[in-house]
PDB file of C-alpha atoms in Angstrom:
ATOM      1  CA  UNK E 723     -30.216 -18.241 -16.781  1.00 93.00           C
ATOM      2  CA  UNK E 724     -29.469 -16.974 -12.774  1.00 96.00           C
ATOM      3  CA  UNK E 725     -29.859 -13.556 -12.758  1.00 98.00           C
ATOM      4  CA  UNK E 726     -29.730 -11.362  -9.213  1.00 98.00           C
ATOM      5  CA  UNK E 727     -30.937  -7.737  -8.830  1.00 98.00           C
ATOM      6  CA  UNK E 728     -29.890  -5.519  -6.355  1.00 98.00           C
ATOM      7  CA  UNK E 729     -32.751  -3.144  -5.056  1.00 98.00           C
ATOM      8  CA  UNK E 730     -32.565  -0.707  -2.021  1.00 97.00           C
ATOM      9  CA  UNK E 731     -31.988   3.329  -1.186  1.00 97.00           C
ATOM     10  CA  UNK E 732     -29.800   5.425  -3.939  1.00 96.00           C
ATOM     11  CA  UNK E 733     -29.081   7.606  -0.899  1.00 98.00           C
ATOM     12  CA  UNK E 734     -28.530   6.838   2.922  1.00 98.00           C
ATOM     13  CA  UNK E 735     -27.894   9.686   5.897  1.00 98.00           C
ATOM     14  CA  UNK E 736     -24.810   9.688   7.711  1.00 97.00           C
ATOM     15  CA  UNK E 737     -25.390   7.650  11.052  1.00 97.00           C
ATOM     16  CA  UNK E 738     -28.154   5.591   8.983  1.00 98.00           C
ATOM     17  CA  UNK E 739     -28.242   2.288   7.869  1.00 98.00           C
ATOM     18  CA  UNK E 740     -27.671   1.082   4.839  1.00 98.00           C
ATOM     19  CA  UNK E 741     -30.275  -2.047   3.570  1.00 98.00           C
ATOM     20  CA  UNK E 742     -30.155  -3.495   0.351  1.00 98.00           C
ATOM     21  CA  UNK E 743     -32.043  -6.689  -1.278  1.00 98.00           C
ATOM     22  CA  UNK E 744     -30.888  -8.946  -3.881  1.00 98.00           C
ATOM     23  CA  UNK E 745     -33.631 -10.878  -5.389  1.00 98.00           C
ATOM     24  CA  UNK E 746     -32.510 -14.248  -7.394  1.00 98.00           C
ATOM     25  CA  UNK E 747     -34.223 -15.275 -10.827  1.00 97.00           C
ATOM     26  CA  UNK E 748     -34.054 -18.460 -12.581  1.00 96.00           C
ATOM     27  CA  UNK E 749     -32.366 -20.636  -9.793  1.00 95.00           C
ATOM     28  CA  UNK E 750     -33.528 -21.572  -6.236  1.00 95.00           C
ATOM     29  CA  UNK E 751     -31.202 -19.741  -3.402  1.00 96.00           C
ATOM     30  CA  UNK E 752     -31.678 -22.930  -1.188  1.00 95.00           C
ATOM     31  CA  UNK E 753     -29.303 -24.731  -3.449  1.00 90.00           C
ATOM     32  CA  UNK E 754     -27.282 -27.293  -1.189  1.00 89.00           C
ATOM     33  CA  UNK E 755     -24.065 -25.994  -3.594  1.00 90.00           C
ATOM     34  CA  UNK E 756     -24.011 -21.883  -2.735  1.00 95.00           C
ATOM     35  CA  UNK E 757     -23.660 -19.150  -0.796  1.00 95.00           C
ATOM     36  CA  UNK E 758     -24.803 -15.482  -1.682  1.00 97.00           C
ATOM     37  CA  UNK E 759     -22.655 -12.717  -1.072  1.00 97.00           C
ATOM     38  CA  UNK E 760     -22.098  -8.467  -1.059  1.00 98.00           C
ATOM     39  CA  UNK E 761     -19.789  -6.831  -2.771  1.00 98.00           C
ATOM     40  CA  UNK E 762     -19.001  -3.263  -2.797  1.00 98.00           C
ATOM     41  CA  UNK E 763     -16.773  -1.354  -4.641  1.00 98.00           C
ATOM     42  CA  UNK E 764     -15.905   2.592  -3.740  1.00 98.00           C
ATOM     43  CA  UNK E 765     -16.095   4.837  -7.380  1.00 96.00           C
ATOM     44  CA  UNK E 766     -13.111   4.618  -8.844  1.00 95.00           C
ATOM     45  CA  UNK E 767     -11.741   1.967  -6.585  1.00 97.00           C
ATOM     46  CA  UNK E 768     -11.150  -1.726  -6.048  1.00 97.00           C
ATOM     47  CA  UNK E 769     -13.555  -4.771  -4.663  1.00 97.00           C
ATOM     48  CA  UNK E 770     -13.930  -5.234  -1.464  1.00 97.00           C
ATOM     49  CA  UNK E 771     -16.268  -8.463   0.247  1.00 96.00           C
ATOM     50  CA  UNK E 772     -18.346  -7.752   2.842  1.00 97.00           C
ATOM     51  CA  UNK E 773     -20.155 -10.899   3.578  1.00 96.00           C
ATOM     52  CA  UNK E 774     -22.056 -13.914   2.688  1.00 96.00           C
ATOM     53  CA  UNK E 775     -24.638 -16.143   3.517  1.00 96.00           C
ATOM     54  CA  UNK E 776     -26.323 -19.856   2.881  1.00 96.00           C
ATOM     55  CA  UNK E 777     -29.623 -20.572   2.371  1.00 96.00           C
ATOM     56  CA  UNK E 778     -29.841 -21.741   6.074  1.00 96.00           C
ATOM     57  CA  UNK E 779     -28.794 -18.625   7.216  1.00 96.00           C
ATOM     58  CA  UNK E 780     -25.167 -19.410   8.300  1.00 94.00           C
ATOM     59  CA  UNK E 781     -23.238 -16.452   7.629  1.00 95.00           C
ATOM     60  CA  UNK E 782     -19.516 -14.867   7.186  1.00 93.00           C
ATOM     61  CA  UNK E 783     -18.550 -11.245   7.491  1.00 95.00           C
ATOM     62  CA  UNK E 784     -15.401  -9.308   6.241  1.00 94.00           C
ATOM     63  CA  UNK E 785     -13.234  -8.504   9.826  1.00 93.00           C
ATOM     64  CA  UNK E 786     -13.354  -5.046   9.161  1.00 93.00           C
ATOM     65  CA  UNK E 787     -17.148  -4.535   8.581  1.00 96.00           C
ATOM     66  CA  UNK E 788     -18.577  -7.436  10.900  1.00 95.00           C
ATOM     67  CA  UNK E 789     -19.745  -5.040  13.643  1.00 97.00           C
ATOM     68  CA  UNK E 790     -21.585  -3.033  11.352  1.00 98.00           C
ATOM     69  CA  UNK E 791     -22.899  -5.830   8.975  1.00 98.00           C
ATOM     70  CA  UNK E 792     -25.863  -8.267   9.307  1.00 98.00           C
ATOM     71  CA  UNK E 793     -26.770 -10.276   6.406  1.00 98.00           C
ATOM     72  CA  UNK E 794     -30.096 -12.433   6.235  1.00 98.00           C
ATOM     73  CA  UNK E 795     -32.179 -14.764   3.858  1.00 98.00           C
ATOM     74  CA  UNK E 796     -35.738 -15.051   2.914  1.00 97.00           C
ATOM     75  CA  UNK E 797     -35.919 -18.540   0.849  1.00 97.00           C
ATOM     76  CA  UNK E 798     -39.831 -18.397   0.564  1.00 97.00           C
ATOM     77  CA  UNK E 799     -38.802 -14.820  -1.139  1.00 97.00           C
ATOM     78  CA  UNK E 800     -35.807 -16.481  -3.033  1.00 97.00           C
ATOM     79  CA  UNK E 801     -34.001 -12.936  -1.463  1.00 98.00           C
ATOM     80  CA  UNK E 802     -31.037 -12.186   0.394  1.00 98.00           C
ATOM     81  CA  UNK E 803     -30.492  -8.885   2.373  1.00 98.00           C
ATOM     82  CA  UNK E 804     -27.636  -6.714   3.512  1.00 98.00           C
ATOM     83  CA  UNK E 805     -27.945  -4.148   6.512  1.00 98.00           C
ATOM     84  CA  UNK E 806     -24.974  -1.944   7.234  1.00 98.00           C
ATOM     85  CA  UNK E 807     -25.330   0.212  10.184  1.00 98.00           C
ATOM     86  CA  UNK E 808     -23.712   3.879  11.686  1.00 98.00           C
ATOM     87  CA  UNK E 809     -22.505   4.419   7.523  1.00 98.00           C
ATOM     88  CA  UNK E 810     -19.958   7.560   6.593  1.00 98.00           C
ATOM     89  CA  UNK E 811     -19.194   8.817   3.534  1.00 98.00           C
ATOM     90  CA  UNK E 812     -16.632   5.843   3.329  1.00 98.00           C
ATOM     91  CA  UNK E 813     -19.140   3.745   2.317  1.00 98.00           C
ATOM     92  CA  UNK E 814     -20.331   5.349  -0.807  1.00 98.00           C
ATOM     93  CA  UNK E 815     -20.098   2.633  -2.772  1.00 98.00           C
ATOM     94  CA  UNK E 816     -21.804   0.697  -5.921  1.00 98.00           C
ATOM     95  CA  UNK E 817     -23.060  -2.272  -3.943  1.00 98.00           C
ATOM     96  CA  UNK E 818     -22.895  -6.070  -5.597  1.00 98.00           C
ATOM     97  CA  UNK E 819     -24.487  -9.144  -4.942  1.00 98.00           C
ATOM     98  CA  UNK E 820     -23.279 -12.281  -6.206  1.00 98.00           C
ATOM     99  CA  UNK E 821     -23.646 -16.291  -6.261  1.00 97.00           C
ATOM    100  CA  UNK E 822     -20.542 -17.458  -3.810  1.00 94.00           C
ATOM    101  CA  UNK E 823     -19.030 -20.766  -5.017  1.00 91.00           C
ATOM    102  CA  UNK E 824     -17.085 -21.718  -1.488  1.00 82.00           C
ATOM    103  CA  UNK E 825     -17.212 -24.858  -2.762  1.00 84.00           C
ATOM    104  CA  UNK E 826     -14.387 -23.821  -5.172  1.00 85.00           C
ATOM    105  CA  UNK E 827     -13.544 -20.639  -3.904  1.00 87.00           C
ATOM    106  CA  UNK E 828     -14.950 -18.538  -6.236  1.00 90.00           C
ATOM    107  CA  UNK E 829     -16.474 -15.127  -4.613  1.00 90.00           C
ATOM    108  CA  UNK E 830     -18.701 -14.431  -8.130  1.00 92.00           C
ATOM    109  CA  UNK E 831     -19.619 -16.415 -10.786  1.00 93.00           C
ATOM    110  CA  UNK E 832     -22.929 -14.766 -11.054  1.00 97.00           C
ATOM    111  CA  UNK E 833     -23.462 -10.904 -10.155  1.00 98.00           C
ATOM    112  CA  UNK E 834     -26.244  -8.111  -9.865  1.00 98.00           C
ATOM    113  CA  UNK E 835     -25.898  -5.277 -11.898  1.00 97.00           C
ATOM    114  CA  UNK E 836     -24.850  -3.016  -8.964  1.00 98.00           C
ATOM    115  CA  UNK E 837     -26.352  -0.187  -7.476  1.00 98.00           C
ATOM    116  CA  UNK E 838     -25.022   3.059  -5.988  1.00 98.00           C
ATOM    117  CA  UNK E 839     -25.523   4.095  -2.594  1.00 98.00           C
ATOM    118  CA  UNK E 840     -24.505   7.330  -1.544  1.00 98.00           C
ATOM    119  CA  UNK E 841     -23.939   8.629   1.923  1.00 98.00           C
ATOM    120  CA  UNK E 842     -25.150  11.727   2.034  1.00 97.00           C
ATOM    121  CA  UNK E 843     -27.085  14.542   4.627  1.00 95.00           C
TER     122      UNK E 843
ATOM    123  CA  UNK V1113      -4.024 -10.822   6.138  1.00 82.00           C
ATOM    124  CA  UNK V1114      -3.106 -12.276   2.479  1.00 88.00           C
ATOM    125  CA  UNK V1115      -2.431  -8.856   0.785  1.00 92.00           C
ATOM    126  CA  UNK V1116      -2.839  -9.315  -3.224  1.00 95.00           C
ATOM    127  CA  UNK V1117      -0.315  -6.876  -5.497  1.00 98.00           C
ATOM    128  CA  UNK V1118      -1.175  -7.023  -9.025  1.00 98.00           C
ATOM    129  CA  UNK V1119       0.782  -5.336 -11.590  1.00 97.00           C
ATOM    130  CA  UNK V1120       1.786  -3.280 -13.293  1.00 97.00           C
ATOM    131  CA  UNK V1121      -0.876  -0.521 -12.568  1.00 97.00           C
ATOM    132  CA  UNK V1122      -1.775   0.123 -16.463  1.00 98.00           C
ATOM    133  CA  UNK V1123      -0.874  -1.785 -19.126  1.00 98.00           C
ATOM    134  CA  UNK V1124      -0.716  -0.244 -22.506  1.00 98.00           C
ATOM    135  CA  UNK V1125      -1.127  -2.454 -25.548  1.00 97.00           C
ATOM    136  CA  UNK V1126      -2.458  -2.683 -29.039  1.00 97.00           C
ATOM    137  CA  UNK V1127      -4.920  -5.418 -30.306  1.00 97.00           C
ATOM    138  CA  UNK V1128      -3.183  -8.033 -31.597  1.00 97.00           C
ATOM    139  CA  UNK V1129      -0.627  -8.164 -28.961  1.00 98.00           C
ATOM    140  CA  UNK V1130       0.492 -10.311 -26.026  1.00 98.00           C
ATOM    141  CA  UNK V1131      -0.804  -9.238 -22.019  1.00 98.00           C
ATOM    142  CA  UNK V1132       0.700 -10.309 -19.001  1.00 98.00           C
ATOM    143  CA  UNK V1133      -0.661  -9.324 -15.832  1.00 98.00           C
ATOM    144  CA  UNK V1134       0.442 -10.206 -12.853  1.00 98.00           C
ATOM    145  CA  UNK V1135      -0.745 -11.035  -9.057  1.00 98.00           C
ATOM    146  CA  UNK V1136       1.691 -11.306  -6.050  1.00 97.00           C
ATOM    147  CA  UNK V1137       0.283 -12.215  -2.953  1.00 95.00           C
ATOM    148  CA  UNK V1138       2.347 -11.791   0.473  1.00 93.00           C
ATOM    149  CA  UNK V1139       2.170 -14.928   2.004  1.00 91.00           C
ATOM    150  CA  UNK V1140       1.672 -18.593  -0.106  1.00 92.00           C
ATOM    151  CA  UNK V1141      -1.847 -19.274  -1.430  1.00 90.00           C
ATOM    152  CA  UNK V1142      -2.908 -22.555  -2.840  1.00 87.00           C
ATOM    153  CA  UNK V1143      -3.541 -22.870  -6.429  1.00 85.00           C
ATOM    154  CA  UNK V1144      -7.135 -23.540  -5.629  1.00 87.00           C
ATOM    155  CA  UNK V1145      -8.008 -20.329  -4.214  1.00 90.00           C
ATOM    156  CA  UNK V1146      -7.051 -17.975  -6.991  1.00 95.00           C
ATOM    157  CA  UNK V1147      -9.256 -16.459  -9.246  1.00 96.00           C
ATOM    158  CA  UNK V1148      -9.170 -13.704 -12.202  1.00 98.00           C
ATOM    159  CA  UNK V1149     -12.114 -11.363 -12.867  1.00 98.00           C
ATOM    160  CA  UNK V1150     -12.527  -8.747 -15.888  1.00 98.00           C
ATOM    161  CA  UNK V1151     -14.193  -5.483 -15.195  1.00 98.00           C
ATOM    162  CA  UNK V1152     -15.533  -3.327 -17.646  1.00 98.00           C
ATOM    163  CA  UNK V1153     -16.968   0.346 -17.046  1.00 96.00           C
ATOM    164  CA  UNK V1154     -20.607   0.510 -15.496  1.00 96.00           C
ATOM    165  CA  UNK V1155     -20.869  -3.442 -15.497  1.00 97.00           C
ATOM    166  CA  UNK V1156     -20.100  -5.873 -12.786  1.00 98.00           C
ATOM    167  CA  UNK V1157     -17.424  -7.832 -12.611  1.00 98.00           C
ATOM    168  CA  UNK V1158     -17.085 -11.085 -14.787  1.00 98.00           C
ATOM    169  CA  UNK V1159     -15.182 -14.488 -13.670  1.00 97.00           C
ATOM    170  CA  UNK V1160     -12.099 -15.401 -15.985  1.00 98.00           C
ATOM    171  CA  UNK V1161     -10.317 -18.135 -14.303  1.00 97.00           C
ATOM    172  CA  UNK V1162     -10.920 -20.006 -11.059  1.00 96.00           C
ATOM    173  CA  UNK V1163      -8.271 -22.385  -9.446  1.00 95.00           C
ATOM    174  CA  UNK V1164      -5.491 -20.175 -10.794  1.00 96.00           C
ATOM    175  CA  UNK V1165      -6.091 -22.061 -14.451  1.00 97.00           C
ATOM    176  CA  UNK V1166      -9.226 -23.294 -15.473  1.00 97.00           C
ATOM    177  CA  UNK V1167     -11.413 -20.979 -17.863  1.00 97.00           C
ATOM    178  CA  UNK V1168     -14.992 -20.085 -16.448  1.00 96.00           C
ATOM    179  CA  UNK V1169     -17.465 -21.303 -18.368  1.00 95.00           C
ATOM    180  CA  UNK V1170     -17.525 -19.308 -22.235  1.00 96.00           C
ATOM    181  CA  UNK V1171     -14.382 -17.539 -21.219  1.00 97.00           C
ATOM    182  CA  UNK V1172     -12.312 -17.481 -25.147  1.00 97.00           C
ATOM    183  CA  UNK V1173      -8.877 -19.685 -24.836  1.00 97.00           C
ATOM    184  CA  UNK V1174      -6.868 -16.945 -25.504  1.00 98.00           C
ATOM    185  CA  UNK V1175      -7.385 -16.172 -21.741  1.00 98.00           C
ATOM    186  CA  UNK V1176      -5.209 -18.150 -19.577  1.00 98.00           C
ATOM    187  CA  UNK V1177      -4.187 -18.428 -15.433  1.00 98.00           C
ATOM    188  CA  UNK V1178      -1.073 -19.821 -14.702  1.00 97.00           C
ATOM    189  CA  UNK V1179       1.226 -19.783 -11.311  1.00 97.00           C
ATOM    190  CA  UNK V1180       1.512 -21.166  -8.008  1.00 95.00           C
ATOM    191  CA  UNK V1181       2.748 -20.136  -4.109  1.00 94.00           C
ATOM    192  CA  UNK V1182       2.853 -16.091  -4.161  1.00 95.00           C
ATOM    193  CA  UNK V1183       3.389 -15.690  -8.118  1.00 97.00           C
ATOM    194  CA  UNK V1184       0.295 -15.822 -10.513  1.00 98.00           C
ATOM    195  CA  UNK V1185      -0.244 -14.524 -14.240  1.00 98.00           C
ATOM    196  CA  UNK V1186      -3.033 -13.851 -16.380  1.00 98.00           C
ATOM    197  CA  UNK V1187      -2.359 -13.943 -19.695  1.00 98.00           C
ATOM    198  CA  UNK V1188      -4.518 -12.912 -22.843  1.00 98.00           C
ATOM    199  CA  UNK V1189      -2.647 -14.409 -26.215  1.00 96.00           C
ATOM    200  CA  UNK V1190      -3.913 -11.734 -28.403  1.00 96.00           C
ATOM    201  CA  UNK V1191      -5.722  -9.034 -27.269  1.00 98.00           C
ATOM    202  CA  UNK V1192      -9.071  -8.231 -29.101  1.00 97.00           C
ATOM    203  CA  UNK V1193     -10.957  -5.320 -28.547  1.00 97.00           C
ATOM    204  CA  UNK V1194     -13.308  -6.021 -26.248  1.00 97.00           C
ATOM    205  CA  UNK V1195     -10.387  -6.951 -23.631  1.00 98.00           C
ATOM    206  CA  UNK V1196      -9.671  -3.448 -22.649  1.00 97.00           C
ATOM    207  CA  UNK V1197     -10.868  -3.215 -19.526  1.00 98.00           C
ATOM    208  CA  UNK V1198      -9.709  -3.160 -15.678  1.00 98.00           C
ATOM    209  CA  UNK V1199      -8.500  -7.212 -14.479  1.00 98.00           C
ATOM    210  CA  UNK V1200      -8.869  -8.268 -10.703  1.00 98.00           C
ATOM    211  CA  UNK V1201      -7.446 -11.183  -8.831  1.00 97.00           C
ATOM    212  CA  UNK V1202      -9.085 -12.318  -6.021  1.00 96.00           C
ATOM    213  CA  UNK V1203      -8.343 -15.164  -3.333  1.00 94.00           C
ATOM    214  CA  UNK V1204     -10.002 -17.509  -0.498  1.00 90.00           C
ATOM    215  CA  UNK V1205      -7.996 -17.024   3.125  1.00 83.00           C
ATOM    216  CA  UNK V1206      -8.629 -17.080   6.182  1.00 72.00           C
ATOM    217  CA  UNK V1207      -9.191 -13.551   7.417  1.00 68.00           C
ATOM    218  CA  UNK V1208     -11.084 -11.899   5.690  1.00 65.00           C
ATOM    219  CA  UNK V1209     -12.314 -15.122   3.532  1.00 83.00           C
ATOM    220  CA  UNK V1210     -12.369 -13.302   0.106  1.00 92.00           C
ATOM    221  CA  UNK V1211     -10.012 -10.386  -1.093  1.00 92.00           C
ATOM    222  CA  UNK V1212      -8.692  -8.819  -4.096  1.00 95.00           C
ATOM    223  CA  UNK V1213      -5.794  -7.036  -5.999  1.00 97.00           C
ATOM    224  CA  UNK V1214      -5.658  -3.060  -6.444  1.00 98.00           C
ATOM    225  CA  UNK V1215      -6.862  -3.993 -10.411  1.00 98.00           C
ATOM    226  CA  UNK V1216      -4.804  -3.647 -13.274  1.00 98.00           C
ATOM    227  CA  UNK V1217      -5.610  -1.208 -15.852  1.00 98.00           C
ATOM    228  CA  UNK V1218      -5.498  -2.694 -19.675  1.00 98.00           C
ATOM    229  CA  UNK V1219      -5.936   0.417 -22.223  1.00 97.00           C
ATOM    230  CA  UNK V1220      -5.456   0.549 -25.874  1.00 95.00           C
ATOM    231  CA  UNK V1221      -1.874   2.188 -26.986  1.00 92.00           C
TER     232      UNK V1221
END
């Protein structure tokens, strides 16, 4: 059974950066068939994408975050990173990651448990 | 943009009973790019439908996707207890690639 787990900093300065790892379990994130996204979601709010990437490292960003976002893969780790730069309060978030079926358009068909990050001095 | 309006806001029903949710998007989206998620408190999201119709995998047939061009439904045939919970659509565009509907609330009347 896939499984990903989200592991980074409960609590990021304002003007920081934000970096978060997902590790995968019990399937290889160099499958030809996937990408691997972030998700975030604000508390008490909606879903919002942020990004994904494929095991070769090609990557898409949300508009509204690219210039803030850089996502990257370790295979050999079977890991996937997010780094989110200059954060504000606006991005107190629980953060997702997630297996990304482009393939059939499908943003999640697998997801972490979440993890809050709080922007905070 | 593709802007996703689901409603209504909260739906209040009792187990047993018929739910209808809805999903408007602003401009035409294919069929194929259409997706349903159910969100209960503290968990991550789970995928209902993909492709506006099919069931993810051990997804219960009383859940069903239906619609095409701007107009899509979810529909649970008789709510069981376990259903209450908050119900995202989601779709593949162009810019940004993924995004999703406000949510729509399902609590018990």
């Amino acid at each position: 059974q896939l499984q990903l787990q989200e592991s980074g900093p409960g609590l990021v300065k304002p003007s920081e950066t934000l970096s978060l790892t997902c590790t995968v379990s019990g399937g290889s994130i160099s499958s030809s068939s996937y990408y691997w996204g972030w998700i975030r979601q604000p508390p008490g709010k909606g879903l919002e994408w942020i990004g994904s990437i494929y095991y070769s490292g090609s990557t898409y960003y949300n508009p509204s975050l690219k210039s803030r976002v850089t996502i990257s893969v370790d295979t050999s780790k079977n890991q996937f990173s997010l780094k989110l730069s200059s954060v504000t309060a606006a991005d107190t978030a629980v953060y997702y990651c997630a297996r990304d079926r482009l393939y059939d358009y499908v943003l999640g068909d697998y997801w972490g448990q979440g993890t809050l990050v709080t922007v905070s001095s | 943009e593709i802007v996703l309006t689901q409603s209504p806001g909260t739906l209040s029903l009792s187990p047993g009973e018929r739910a209808t949710l809805s999903c408007r998007a602003s401009q035409s989206v294919s069929s194929s790019y259409l997706a349903w998620y159910q969100q209960k408190p503290g968990q991550a999201p789970r995928l209902l439908i993909y492709g506006a119709s099919s069931r993810a995998t051990g997804i219960p047939d009383r859940f069903s996707g239906s619609g095409s061009g701007t107009d899509f439904t979810l529909t649970i045939s008789r709510l069981e207890p376990e259903d209450f919970a908050v119900y995202y659509c989601q779709q593949y565009g162009s810019s940004p690639m993924y995004s999703f509907g406000q949510g729509t609330k399902l609590e018990i009347k």
